[in-house]
XYZ file of C-alpha atoms in Angstrom:
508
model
C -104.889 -13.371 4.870
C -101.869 -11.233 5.821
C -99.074 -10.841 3.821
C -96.139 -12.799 4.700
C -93.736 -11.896 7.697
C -90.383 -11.155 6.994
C -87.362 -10.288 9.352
C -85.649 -6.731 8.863
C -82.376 -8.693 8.187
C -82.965 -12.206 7.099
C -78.901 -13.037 7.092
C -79.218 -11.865 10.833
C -81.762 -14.090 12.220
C -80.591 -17.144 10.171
C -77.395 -16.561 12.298
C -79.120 -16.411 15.038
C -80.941 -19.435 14.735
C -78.913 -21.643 13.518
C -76.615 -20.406 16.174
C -78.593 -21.686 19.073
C -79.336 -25.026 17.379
C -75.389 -25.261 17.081
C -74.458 -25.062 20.158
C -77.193 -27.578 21.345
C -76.677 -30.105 18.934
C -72.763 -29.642 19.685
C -74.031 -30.165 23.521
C -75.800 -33.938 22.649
C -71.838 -35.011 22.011
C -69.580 -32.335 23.961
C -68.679 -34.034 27.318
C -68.185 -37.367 25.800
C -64.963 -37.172 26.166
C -64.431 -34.969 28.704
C -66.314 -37.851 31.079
C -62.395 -39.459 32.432
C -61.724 -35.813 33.397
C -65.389 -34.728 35.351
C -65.617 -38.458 37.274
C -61.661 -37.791 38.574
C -62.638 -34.303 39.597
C -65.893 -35.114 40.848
C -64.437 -38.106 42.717
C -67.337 -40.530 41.141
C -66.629 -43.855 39.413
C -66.495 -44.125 35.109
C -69.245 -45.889 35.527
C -71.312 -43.129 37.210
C -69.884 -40.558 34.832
C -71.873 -41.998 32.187
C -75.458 -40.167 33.576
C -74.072 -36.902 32.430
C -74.892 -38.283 28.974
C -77.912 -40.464 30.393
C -79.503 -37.636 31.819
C -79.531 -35.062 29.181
C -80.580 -37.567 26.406
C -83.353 -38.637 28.372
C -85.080 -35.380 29.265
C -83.884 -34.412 25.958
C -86.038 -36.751 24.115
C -88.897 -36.487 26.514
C -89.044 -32.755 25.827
C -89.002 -33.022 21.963
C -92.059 -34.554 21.054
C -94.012 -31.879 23.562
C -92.658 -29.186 20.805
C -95.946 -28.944 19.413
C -98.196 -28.286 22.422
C -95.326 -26.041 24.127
C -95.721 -24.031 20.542
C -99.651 -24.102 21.077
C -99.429 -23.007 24.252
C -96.917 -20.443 23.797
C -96.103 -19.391 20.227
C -92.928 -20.612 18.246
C -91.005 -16.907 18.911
C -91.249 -16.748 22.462
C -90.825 -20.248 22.744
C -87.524 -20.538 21.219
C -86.129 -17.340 22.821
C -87.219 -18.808 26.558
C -86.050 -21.952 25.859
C -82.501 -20.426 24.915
C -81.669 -18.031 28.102
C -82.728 -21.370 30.066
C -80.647 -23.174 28.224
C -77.556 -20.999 28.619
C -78.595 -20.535 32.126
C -78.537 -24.570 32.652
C -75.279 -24.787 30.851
C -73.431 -21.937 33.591
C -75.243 -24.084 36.574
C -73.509 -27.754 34.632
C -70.479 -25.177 34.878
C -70.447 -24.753 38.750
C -71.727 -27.816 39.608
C -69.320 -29.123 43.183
C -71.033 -32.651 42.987
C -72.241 -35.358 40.335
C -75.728 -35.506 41.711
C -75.657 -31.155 40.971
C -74.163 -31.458 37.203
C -76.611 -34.732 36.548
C -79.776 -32.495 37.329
C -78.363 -29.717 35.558
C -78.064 -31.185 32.604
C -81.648 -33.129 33.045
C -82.440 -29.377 32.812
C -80.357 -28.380 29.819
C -81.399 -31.142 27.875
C -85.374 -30.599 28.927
C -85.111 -27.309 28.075
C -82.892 -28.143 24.334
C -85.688 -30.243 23.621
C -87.763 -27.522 20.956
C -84.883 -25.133 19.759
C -84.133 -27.837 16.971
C -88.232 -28.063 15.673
C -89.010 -24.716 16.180
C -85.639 -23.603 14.251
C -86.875 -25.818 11.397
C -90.045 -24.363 11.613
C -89.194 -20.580 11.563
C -86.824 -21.040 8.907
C -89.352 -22.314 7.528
C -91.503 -19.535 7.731
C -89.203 -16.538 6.926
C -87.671 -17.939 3.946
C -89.680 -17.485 0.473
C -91.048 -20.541 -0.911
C -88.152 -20.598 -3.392
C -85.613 -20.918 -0.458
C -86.635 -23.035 1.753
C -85.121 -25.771 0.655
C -81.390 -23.417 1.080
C -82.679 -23.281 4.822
C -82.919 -26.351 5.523
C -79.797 -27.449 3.936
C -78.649 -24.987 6.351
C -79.823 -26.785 9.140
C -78.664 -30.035 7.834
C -75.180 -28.717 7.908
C -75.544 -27.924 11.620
C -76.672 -31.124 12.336
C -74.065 -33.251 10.541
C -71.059 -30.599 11.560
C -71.817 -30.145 15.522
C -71.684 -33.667 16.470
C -68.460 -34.086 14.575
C -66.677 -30.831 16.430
C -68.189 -31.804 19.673
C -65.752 -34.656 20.438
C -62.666 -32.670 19.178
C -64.039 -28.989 20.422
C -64.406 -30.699 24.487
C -61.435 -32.741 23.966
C -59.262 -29.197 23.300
C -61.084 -27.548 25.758
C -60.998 -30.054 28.757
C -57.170 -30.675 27.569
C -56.046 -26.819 27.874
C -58.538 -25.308 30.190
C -60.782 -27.437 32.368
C -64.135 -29.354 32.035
C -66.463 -26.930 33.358
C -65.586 -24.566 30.329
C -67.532 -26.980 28.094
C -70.636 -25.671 29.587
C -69.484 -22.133 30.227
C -68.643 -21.289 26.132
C -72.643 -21.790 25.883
C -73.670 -18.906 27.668
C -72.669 -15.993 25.333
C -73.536 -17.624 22.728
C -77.156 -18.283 23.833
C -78.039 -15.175 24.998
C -76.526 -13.733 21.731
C -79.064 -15.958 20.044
C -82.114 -15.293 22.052
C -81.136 -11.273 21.803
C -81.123 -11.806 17.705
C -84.263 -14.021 17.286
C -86.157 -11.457 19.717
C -85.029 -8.529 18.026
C -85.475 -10.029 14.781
C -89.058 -11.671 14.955
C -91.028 -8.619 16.582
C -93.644 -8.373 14.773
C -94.312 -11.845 13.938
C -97.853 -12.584 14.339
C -98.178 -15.784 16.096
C -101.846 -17.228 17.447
C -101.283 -18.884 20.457
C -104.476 -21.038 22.534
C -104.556 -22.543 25.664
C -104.739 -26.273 25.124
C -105.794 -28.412 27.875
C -103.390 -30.273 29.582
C -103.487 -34.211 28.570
C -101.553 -35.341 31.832
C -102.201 -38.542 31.075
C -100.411 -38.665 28.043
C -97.443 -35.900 29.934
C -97.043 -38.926 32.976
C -96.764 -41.934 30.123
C -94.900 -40.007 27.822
C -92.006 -39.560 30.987
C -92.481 -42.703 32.796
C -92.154 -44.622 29.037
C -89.670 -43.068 27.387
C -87.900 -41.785 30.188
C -87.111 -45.537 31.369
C -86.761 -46.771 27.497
C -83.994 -44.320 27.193
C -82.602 -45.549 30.529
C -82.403 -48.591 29.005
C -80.867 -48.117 26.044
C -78.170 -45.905 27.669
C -77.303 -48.173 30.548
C -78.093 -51.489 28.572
C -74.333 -52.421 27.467
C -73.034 -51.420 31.085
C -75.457 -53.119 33.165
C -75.133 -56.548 30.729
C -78.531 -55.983 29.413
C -81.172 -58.382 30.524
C -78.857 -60.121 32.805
C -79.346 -57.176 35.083
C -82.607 -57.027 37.322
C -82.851 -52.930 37.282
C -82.419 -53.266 33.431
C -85.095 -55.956 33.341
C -87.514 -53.387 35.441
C -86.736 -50.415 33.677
C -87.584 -51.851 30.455
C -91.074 -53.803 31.670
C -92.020 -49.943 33.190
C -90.677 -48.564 29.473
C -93.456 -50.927 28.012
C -96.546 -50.321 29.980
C -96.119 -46.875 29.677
C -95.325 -46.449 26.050
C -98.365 -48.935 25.292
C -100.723 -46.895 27.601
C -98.871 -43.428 26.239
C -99.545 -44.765 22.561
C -103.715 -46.111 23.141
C -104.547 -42.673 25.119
C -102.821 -40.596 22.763
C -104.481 -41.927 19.806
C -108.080 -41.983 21.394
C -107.648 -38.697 23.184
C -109.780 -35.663 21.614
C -106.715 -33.568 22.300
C -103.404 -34.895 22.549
C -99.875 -33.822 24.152
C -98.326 -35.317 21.294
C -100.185 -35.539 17.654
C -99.806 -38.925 16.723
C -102.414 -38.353 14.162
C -99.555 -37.008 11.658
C -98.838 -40.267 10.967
C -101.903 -39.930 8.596
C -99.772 -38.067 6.129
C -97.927 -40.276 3.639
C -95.040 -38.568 3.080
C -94.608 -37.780 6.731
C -94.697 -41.209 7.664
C -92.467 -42.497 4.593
C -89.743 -39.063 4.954
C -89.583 -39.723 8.822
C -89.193 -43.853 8.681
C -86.110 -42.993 6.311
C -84.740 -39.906 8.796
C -85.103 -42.385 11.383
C -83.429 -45.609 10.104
C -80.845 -43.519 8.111
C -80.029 -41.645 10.808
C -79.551 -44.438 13.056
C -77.443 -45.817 10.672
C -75.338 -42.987 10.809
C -75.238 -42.021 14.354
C -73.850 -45.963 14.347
C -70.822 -45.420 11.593
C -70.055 -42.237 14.116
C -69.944 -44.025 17.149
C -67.999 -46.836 15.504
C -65.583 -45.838 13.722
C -63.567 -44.014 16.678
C -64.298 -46.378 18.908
C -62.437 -48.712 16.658
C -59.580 -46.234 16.189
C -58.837 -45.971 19.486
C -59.869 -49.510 20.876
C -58.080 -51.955 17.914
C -56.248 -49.692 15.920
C -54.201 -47.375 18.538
C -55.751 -43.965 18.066
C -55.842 -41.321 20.594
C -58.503 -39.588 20.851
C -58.020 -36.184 19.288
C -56.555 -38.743 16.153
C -59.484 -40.251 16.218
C -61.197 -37.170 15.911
C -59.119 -36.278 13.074
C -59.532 -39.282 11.546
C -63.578 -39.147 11.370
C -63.950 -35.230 10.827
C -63.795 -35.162 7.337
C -67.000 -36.358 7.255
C -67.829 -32.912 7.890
C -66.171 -31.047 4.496
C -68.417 -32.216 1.892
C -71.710 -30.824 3.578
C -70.255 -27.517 4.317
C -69.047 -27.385 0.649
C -72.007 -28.465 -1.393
C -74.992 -27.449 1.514
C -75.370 -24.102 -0.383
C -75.554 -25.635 -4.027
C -78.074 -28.300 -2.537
C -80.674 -25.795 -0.973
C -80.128 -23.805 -4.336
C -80.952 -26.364 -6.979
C -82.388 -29.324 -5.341
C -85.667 -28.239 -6.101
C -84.748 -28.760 -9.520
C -84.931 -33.032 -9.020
C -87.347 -34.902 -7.630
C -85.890 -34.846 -4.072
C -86.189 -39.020 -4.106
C -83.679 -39.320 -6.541
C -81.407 -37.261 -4.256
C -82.402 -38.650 -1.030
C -81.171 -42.059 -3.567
C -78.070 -41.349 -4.169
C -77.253 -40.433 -0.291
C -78.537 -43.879 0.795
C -76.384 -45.420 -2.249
C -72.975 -43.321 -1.457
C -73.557 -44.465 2.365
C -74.138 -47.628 1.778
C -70.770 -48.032 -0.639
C -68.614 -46.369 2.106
C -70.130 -48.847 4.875
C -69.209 -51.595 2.134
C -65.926 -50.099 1.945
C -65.695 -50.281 5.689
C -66.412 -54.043 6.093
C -62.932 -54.420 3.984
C -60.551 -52.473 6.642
C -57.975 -54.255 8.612
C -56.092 -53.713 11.243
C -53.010 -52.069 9.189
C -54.451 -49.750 7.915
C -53.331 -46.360 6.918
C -55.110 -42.477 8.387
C -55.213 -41.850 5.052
C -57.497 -44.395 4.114
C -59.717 -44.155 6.629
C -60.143 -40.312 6.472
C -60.649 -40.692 2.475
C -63.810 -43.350 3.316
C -65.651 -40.423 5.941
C -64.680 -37.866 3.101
C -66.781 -39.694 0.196
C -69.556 -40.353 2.654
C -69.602 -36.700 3.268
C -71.194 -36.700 -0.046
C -73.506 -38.506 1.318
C -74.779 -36.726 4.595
C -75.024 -33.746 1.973
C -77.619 -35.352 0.197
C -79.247 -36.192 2.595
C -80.501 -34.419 5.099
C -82.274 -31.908 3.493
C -84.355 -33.880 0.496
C -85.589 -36.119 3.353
C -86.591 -33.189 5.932
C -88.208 -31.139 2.932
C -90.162 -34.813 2.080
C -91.261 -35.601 5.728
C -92.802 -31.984 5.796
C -93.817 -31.542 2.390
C -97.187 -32.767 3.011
C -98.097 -31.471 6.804
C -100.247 -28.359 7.509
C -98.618 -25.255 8.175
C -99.827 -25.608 11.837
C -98.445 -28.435 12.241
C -94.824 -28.409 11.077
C -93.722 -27.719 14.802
C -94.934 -30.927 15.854
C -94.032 -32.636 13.120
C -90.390 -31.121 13.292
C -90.441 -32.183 17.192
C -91.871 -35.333 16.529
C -89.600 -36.665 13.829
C -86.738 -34.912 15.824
C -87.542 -37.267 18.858
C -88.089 -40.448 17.098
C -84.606 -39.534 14.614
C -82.923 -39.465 18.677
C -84.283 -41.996 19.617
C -83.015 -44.656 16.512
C -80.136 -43.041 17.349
C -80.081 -44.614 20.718
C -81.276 -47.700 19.698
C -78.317 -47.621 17.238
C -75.611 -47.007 19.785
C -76.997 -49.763 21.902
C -77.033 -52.413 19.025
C -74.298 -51.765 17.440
C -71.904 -51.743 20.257
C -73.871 -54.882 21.612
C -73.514 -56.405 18.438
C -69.828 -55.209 17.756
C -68.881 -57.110 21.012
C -71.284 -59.968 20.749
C -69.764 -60.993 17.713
C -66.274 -60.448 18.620
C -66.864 -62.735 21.828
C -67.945 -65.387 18.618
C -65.018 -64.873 16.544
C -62.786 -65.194 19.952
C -63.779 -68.030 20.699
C -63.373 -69.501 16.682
C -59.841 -68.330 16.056
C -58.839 -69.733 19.499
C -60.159 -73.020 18.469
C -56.418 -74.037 16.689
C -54.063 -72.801 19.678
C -54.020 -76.049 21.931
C -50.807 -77.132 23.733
C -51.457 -80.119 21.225
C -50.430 -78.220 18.601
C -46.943 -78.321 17.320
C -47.621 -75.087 15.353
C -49.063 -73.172 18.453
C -45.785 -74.332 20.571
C -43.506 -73.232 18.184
C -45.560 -69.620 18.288
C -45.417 -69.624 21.810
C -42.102 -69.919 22.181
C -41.146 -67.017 19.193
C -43.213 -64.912 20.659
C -42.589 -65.394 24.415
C -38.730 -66.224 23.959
C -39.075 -68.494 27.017
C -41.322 -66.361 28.781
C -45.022 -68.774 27.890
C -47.419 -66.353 30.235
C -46.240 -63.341 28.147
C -46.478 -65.056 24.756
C -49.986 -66.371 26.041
C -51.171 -62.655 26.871
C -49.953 -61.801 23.411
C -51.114 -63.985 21.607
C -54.694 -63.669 23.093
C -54.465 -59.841 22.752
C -53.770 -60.521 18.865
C -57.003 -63.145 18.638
C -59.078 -60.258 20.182
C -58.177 -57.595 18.052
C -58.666 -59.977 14.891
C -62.136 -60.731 16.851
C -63.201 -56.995 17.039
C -61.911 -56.449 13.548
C -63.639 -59.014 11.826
C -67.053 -58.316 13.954
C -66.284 -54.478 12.862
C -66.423 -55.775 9.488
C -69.807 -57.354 9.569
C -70.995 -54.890 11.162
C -70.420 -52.197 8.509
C -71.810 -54.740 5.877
C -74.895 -55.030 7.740
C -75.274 -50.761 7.531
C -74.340 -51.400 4.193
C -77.631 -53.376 3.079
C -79.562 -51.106 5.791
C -78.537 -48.136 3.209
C -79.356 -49.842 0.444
C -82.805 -51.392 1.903
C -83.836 -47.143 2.345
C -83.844 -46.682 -1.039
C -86.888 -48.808 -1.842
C -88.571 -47.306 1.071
C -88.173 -43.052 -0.045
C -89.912 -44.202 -3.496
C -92.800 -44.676 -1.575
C -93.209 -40.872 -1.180
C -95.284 -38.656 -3.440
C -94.482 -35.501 -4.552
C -94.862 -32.212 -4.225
C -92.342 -31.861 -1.945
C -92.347 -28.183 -1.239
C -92.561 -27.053 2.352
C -95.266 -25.046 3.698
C -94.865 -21.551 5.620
C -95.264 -21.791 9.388
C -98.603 -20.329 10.822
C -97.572 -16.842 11.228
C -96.259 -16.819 7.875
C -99.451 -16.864 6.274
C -101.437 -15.255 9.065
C -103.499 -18.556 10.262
């Protein structure tokens, strides 16, 4: 056994890590709101826009769970560093792009290529940290992932605002090549066994064809009126075959693409059901919440922004103190209190109104910051606590894809749900304004002085905000008991909890 690798600087390569995963993570929710902006410019409908997203999430979450094979194949180090340039590279092409059909494939690319800088970053942290520290390095990476989401909105909104669209894209390249430069210069050395795995193509075609088209679905589901829409109906009978032959090969095949077989460790299969449904949770509260700002409440967009980023203070502030003394609990009783503080701010949430002041609203995403602190980490360190050091990378990528994935099944829901239920409570609070009604006339003609088609239009504008208020409210009670629900679920892990070295790390 070899002694342990270490980089020349650790502080260094930590940087340049958790660099590279930034600006990814930060690319998942970037051009969100830039979308108005590229479809004018482009000369393509809203509509049509939307496949900038579409596109990236889709190769995006194809590409994750092949993290472990790709790391097989290729070793973590070289990996990472490849996968950066191309990244960057991707980004300047998404920069130049003259047509939608270019900047759509380019960013099939960048998000293909994004797919294993977020494992393999886990993973190496993993690995260069003493045993004592880990747990400060992946609090580190929590912090990433909870913070770059948040500035993405605000950061492309600035930037498409003052300087134009393709600059989005273009702010990635320095930054990834000053990444890949670091992590290159900093892991020489690292002794990394690489084989040459056979290719399962079977598995490679089902793994695209299914989750390729589930992802299609979920993205375009809300648009297209879900299953009211033949190509959504198709998409999603092509998702099923191939996820069900995808899921029978890969768990009968001597040597899979993807290492389903993980499953077999308790605490992997406990830590990544609560990453998963947590996180879906929260990716919902995040898509929510401005949504409603803007939509009911009369936000712009950078106020919107404002209004959900301090979300983001409480992680930056305590992520240090976490990684230094949360080995010190059992990391259930952490992960605990997370679900608990969530759950009371979604309960808080089902009580807002339509009057209500920024103040309030920031104060609710500041206490769940508290939250998302304790969070992230204690259930990463429990989902890997209990894998091989060989196989953290795939666990990493696998737990990374199906953490996406809730989290596109939790956009779709939600927002189906949000409107579904407004539709309900539309149709309820209309019930009482007949012509009939001496109450309703009297309204009417307040409201319109004279003018009934205005007051009508009013008054129905009114009944729908009310709707989508009181549907935003059950919403948020419904994350509320999801919260709660996780609790019960993280007991069912076992300690230890401490995270093993990567492969090279202990010369495997």
């Amino acid at each position: 056994m070899s002694t342990e690798f270490r980089p020349p600087n650790l502080a260094l390569s930590t940087v340049g890590l958790s660099l590279a995963t930034f600006m990814q993570v930060l690319d998942t929710t970037i051009a969100n709101v830039s979308l108005p902006t590229i479809a004018g410019n482009l000369g393509v409908s809203s509509n049509q826009s939307t496949w900038v997203i579409t596109s990236f999430a889709v190769s995006n979450a194809i590409a994750l769970p092949l993290t472990g094979f790709l790391t097989r194949r290729f070793g973590e180090t070289k990996l990472f560093v490849w996968a950066t340039l191309l990244f960057s590279l991707a980004s300047f092409l998404c920069g130049i792009a003259q047509s939608m059909t270019m900047l759509i494939l380019f960013r099939a690319i960048q998000g293909a290529v994004a797919g294993p800088m977020y494992p393999i970053t886990q993973s190496l942290l993993i690995s260069i940290y003493p045993p004592a520290k880990r747990g400060m390095a992946l609090a580190l990476l929590a912090m990433v992932t909870v913070v770059a989401p948040i500035a993405g909105p605000i950061l492309g909104g600035w930037i498409t605002d003052n300087y134009t669209w393709p600059w989005i894209f273009f702010i990635n390249v320095p930054i990834g090549i000053f990444a890949s430069f670091v992590v290159a210069n900093q892991m020489k050395g690292r002794p990394e066994v690489t084989e040459k795995p056979k290719v399962d193509y079977v598995g490679l075609i089902t793994l695209i064809i299914g989750v390729g088209a589930l992802q299609v679905v979920l993205d375009k589901g809300n648009d297209e009126d879900w299953f009211s829409s033949p190509f959504i109906i198709v998409t999603a009978i092509i998702a099923a075959i191939g996820l069900a032959v995808f899921l029978i090969w890969e768990l009968t095949d001597k040597d899979p693409i993807v290492n389903l077989r993980l499953f077999r460790h308790r605490n992997f299969r406990m830590g990544t059901l609560c990453l998963v449904l947590a996180y879906a949770a929260f990716f919902a509260i995040g898509l929510l919440v401005p949504q409603w700002l803007q939509r009911n409440v009369g936000y712009t967009s950078t106020w919107a922004g404002f209004a959900a980023a301090p979300l983001g203070i409480l992680p930056v502030i305590l992520t240090p103190f976490v990684g230094r003394y949360a080995h010190k609990f059992d990391l259930r009783v952490l992960a605990s209190g997370a679900f608990l503080v969530m759950g009371a701010t979604c309960f808080m949430r089902s009580d807002f109104y339509l009057d209500i002041d920024f103040y309030s609203v920031a104060m609710v995403q500041l206490i769940q910051g508290l939250g998302v602190a304790l969070f992230f980490m204690p259930v990463l360190s429990i989902l890997l606590s209990d894998l091989q050091p060989r196989e953290i990378a795939a666990g990493s990528g696998l737990a990374t894809f199906l953490r996406t994935l809730g989290g596109s099944f939790a956009a779709s829901l939600t927002t189906f749900l949000w409107d579904h239920r407004a539709i309900v409570h539309h149709e309820r609070l209309a019930e009482n304004f007949t012509p009939f009604n001496p109450n309703t006339t009297q309204a009417l003609t307040q409201i319109g002085h004279g003018d009934s088609q205005y007051a009508a239009s009013s008054v129905n504008a009114m009944i729908t905000n009310q709707a989508y208020q009181i549907s935003f409210n059950e919403v948020f009670y419904m994350l509320g008991f999801v919260f709660l629900g996780l609790i019960f679920v993280v007991w069912l892990a076992k300690p230890p909890f401490a995270a093993k070295a990567g492969p090279a790390a202990s010369g495997h």
